[in-house]
mmCIF file with all atom_site columns, C-alpha atoms in Angstrom:
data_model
loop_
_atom_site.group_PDB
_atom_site.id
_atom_site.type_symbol
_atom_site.label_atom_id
_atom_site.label_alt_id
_atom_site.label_comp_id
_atom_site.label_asym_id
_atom_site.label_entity_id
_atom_site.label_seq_id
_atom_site.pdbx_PDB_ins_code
_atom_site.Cartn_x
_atom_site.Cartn_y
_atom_site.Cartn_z
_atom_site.occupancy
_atom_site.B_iso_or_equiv
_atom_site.pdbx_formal_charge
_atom_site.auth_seq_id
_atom_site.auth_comp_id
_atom_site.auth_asym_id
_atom_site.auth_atom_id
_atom_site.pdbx_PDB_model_num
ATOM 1   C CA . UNK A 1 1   ? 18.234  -2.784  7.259   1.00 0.00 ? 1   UNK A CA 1
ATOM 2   C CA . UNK A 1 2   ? 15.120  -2.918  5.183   1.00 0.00 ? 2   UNK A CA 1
ATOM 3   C CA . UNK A 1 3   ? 14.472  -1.228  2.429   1.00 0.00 ? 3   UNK A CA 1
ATOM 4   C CA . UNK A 1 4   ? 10.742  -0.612  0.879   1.00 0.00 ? 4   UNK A CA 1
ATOM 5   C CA . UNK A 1 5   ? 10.441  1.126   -2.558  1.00 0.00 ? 5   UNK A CA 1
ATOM 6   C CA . UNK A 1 6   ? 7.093   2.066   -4.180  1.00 0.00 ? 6   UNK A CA 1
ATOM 7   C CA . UNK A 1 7   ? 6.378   3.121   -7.761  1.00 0.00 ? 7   UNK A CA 1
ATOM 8   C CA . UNK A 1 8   ? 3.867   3.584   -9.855  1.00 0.00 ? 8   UNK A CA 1
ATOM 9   C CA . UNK A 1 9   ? 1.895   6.662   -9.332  1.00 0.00 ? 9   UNK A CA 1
ATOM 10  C CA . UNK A 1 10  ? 1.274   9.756   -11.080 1.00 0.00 ? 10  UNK A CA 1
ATOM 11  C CA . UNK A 1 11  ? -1.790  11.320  -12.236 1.00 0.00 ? 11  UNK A CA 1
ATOM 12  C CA . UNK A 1 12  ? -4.981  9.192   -13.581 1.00 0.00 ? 12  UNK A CA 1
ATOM 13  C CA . UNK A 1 13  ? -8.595  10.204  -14.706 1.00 0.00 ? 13  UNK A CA 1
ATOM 14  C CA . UNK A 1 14  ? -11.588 9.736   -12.263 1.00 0.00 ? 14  UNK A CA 1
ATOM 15  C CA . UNK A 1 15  ? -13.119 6.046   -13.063 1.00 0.00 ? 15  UNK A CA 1
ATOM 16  C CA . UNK A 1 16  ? -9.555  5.117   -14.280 1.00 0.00 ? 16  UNK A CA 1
ATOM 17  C CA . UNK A 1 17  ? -6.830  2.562   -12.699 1.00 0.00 ? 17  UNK A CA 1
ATOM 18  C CA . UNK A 1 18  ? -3.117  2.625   -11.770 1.00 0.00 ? 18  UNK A CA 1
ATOM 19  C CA . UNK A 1 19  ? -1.179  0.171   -10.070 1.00 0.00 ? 19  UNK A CA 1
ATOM 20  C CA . UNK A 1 20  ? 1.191   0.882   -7.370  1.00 0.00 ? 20  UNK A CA 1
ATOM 21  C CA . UNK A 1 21  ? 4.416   -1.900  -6.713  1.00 0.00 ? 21  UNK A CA 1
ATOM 22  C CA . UNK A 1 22  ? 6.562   -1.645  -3.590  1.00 0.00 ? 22  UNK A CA 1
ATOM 23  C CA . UNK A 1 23  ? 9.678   -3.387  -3.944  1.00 0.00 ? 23  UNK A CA 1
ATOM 24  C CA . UNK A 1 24  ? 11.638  -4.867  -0.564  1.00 0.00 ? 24  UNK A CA 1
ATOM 25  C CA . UNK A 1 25  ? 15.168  -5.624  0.200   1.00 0.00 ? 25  UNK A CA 1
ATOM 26  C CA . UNK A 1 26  ? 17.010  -6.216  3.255   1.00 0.00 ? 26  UNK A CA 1
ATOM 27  C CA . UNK A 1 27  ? 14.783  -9.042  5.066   1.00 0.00 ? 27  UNK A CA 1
ATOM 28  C CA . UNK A 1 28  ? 13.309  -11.848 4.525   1.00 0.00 ? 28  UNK A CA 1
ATOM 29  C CA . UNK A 1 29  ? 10.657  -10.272 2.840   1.00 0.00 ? 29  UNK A CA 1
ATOM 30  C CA . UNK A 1 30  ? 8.426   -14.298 3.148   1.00 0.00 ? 30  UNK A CA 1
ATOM 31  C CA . UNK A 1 31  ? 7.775   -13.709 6.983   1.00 0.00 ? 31  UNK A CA 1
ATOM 32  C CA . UNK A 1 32  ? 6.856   -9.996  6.694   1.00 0.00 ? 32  UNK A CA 1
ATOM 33  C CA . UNK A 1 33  ? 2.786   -8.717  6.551   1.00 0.00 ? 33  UNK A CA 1
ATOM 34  C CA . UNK A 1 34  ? 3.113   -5.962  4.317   1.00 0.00 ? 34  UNK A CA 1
ATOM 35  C CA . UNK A 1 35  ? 0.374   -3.160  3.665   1.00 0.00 ? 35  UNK A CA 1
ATOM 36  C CA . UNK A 1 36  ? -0.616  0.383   2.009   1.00 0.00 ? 36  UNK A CA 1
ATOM 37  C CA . UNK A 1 37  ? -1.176  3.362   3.676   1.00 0.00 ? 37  UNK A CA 1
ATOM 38  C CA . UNK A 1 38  ? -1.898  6.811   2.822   1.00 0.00 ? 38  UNK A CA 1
ATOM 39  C CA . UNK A 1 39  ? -2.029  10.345  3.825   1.00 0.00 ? 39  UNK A CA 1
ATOM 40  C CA . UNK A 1 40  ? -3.876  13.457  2.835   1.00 0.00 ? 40  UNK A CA 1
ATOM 41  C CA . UNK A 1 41  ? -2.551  17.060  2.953   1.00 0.00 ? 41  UNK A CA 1
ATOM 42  C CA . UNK A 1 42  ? -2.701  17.826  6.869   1.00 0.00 ? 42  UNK A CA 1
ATOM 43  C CA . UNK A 1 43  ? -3.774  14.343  7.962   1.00 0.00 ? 43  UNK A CA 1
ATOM 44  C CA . UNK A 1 44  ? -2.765  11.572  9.337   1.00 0.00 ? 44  UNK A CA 1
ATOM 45  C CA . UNK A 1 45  ? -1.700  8.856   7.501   1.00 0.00 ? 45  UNK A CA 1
ATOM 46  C CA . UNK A 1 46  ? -4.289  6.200   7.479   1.00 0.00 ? 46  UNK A CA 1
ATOM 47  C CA . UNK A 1 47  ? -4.324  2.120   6.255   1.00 0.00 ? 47  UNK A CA 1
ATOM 48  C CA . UNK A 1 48  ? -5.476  1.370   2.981   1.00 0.00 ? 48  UNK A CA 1
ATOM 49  C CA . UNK A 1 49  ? -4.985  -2.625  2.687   1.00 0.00 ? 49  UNK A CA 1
ATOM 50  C CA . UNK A 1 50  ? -2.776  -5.004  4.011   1.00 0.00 ? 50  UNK A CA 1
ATOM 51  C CA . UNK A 1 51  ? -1.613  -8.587  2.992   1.00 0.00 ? 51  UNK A CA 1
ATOM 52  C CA . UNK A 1 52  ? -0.443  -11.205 5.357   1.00 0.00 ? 52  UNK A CA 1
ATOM 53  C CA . UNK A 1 53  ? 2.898   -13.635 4.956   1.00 0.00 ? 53  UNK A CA 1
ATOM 54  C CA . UNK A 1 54  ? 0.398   -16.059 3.757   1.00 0.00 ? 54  UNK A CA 1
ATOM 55  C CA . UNK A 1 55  ? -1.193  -13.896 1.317   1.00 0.00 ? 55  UNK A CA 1
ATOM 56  C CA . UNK A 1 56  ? -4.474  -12.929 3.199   1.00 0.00 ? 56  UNK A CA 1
ATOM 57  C CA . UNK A 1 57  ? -5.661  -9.530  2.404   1.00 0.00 ? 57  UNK A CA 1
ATOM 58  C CA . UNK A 1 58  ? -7.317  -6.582  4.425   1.00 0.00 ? 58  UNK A CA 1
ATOM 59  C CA . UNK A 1 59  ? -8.866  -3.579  3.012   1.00 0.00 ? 59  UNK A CA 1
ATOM 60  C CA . UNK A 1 60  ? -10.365 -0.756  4.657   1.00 0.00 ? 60  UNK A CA 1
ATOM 61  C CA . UNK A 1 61  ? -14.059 0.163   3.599   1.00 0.00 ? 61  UNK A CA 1
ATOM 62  C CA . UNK A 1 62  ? -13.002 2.983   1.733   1.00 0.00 ? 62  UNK A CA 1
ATOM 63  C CA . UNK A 1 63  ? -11.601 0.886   -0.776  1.00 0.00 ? 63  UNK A CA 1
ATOM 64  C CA . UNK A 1 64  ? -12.938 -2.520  -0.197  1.00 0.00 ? 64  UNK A CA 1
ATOM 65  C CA . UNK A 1 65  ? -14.280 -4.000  -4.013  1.00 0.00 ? 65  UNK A CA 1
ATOM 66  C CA . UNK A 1 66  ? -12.128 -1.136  -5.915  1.00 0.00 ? 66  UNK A CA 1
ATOM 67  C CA . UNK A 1 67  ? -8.382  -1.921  -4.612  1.00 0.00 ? 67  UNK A CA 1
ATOM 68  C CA . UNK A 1 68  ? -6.921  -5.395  -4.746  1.00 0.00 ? 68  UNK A CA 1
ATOM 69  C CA . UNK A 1 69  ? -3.284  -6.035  -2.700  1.00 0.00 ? 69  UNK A CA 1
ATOM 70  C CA . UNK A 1 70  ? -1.441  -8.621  -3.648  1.00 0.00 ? 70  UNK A CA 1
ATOM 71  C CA . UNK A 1 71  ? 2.325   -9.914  -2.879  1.00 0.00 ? 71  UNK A CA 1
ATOM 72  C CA . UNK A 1 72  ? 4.863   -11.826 -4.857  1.00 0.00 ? 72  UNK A CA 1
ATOM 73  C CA . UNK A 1 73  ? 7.426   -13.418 -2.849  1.00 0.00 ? 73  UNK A CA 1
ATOM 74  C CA . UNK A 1 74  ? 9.393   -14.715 -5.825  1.00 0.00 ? 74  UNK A CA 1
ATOM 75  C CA . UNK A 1 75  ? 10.019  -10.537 -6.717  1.00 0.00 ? 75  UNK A CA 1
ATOM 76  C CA . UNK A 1 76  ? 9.873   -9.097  -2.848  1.00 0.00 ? 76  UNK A CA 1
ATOM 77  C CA . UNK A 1 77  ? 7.236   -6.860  -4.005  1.00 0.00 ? 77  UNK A CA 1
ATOM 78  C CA . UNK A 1 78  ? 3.645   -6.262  -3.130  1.00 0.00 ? 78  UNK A CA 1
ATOM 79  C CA . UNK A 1 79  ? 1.380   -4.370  -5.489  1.00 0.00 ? 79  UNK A CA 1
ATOM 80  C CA . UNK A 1 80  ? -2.222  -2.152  -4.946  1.00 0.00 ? 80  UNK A CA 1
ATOM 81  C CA . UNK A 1 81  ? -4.208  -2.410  -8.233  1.00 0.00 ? 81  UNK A CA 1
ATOM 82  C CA . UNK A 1 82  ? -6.734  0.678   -7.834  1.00 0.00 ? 82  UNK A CA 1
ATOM 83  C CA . UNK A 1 83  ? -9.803  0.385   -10.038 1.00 0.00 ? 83  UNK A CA 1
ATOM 84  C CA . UNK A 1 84  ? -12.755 3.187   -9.620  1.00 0.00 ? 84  UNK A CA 1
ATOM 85  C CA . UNK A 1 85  ? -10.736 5.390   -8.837  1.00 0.00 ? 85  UNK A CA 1
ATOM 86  C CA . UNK A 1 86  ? -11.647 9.029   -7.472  1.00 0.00 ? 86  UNK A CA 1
ATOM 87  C CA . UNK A 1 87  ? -10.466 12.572  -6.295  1.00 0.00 ? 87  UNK A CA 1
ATOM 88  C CA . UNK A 1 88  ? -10.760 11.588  -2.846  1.00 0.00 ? 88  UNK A CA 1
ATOM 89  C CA . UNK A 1 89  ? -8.027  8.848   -3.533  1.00 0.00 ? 89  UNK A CA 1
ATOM 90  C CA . UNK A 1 90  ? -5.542  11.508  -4.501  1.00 0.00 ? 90  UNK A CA 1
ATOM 91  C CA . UNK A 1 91  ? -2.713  11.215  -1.699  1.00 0.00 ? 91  UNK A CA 1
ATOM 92  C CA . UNK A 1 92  ? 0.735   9.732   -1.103  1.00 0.00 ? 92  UNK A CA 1
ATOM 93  C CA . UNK A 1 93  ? 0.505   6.089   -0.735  1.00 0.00 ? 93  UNK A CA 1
ATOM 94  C CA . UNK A 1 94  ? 3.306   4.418   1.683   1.00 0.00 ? 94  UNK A CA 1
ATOM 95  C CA . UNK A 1 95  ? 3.928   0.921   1.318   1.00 0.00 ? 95  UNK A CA 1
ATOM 96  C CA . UNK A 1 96  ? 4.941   -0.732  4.893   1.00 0.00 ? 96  UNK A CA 1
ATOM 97  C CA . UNK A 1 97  ? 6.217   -4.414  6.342   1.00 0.00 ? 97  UNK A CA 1
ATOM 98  C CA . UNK A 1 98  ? 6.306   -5.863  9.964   1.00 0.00 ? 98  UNK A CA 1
ATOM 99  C CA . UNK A 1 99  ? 8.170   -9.349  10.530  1.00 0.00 ? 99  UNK A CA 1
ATOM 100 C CA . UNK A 1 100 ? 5.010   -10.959 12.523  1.00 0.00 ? 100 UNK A CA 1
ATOM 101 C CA . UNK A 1 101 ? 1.511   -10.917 11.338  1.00 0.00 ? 101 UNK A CA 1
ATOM 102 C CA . UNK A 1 102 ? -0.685  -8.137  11.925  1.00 0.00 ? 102 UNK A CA 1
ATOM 103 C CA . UNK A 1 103 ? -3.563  -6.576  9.961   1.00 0.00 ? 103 UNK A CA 1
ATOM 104 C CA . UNK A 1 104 ? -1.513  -2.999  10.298  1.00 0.00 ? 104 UNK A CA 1
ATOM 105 C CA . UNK A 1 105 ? 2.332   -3.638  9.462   1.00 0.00 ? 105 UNK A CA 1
ATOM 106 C CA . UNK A 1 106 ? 4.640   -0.269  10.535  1.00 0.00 ? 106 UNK A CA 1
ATOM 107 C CA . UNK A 1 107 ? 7.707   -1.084  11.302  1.00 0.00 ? 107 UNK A CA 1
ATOM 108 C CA . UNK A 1 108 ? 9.387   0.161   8.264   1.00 0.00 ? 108 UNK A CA 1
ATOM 109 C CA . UNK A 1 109 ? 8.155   2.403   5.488   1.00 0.00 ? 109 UNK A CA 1
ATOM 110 C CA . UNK A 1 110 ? 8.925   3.847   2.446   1.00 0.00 ? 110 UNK A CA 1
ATOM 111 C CA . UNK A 1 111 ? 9.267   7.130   0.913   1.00 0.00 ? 111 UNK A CA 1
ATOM 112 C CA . UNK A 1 112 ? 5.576   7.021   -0.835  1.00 0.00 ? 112 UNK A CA 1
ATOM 113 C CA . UNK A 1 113 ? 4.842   7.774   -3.766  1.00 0.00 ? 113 UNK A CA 1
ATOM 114 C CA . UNK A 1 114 ? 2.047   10.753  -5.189  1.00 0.00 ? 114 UNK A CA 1
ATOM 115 C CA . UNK A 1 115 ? -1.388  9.369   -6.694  1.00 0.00 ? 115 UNK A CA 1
ATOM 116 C CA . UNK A 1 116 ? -3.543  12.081  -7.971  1.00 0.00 ? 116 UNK A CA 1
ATOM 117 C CA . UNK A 1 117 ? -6.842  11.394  -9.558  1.00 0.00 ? 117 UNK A CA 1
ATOM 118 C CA . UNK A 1 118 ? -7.872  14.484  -11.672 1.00 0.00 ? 118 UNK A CA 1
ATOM 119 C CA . UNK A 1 119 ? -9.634  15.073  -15.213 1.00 0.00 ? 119 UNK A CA 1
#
């Protein structure tokens, strides 16, 4: 069974950063393309970036140039380094892994984690 834990958000100024991690357990986390979602309030939950097993990246033009994904096999985590942030990223982010490569891994999710981007 595999597991996906994220951590890292909480509440950051417009123009600031935070960085989100998403820890894996359970597979073998080396075969797996893993990605970011999020969702607004009443919407549907929608890609932010993904990374494939060999550490190419996707990113969505809403965020493409201010969020870099990245993965470190050595830890089983993958991490979302938001710069520029905004109040329209405010949402819970869901980190999620598929064992094949695709640009929108959703086999398995986690719990997400609450990024709001206030003054």
């Amino acid at each position: 069974q595999v597991q996906l834990v994220e951590s890292g958000g909480g509440l950051v100024q417009p123009g600031g950063s935070l960085k989100l991690s998403c820890v894996a357990s359970g597979g073998a986390f080396e075969n797996y393309a893993m990605g970011w979602y999020r969702q607004f309030p009443e919407k549907e939950r929608e890609l932010v970036a993904s990374i494939s097993a060999s550490g190419y990246p996707y990113y969505t033009d809403a965020v493409k140039g201010r969020f870099t994904i990245s993965r470190d096999n050595d830890k089983n985590t993958i991490y979302l380094q938001m710069d520029s942030v905004n109040p329209g990223d405010t949402a819970i982010y869901y980190c999620a892994g598929t064992p094949r490569n695709t640009y929108r891994p959703s086999d398995y999710w986690g719990r997400g984690t609450q990024v709001t981007v206030s003054p």
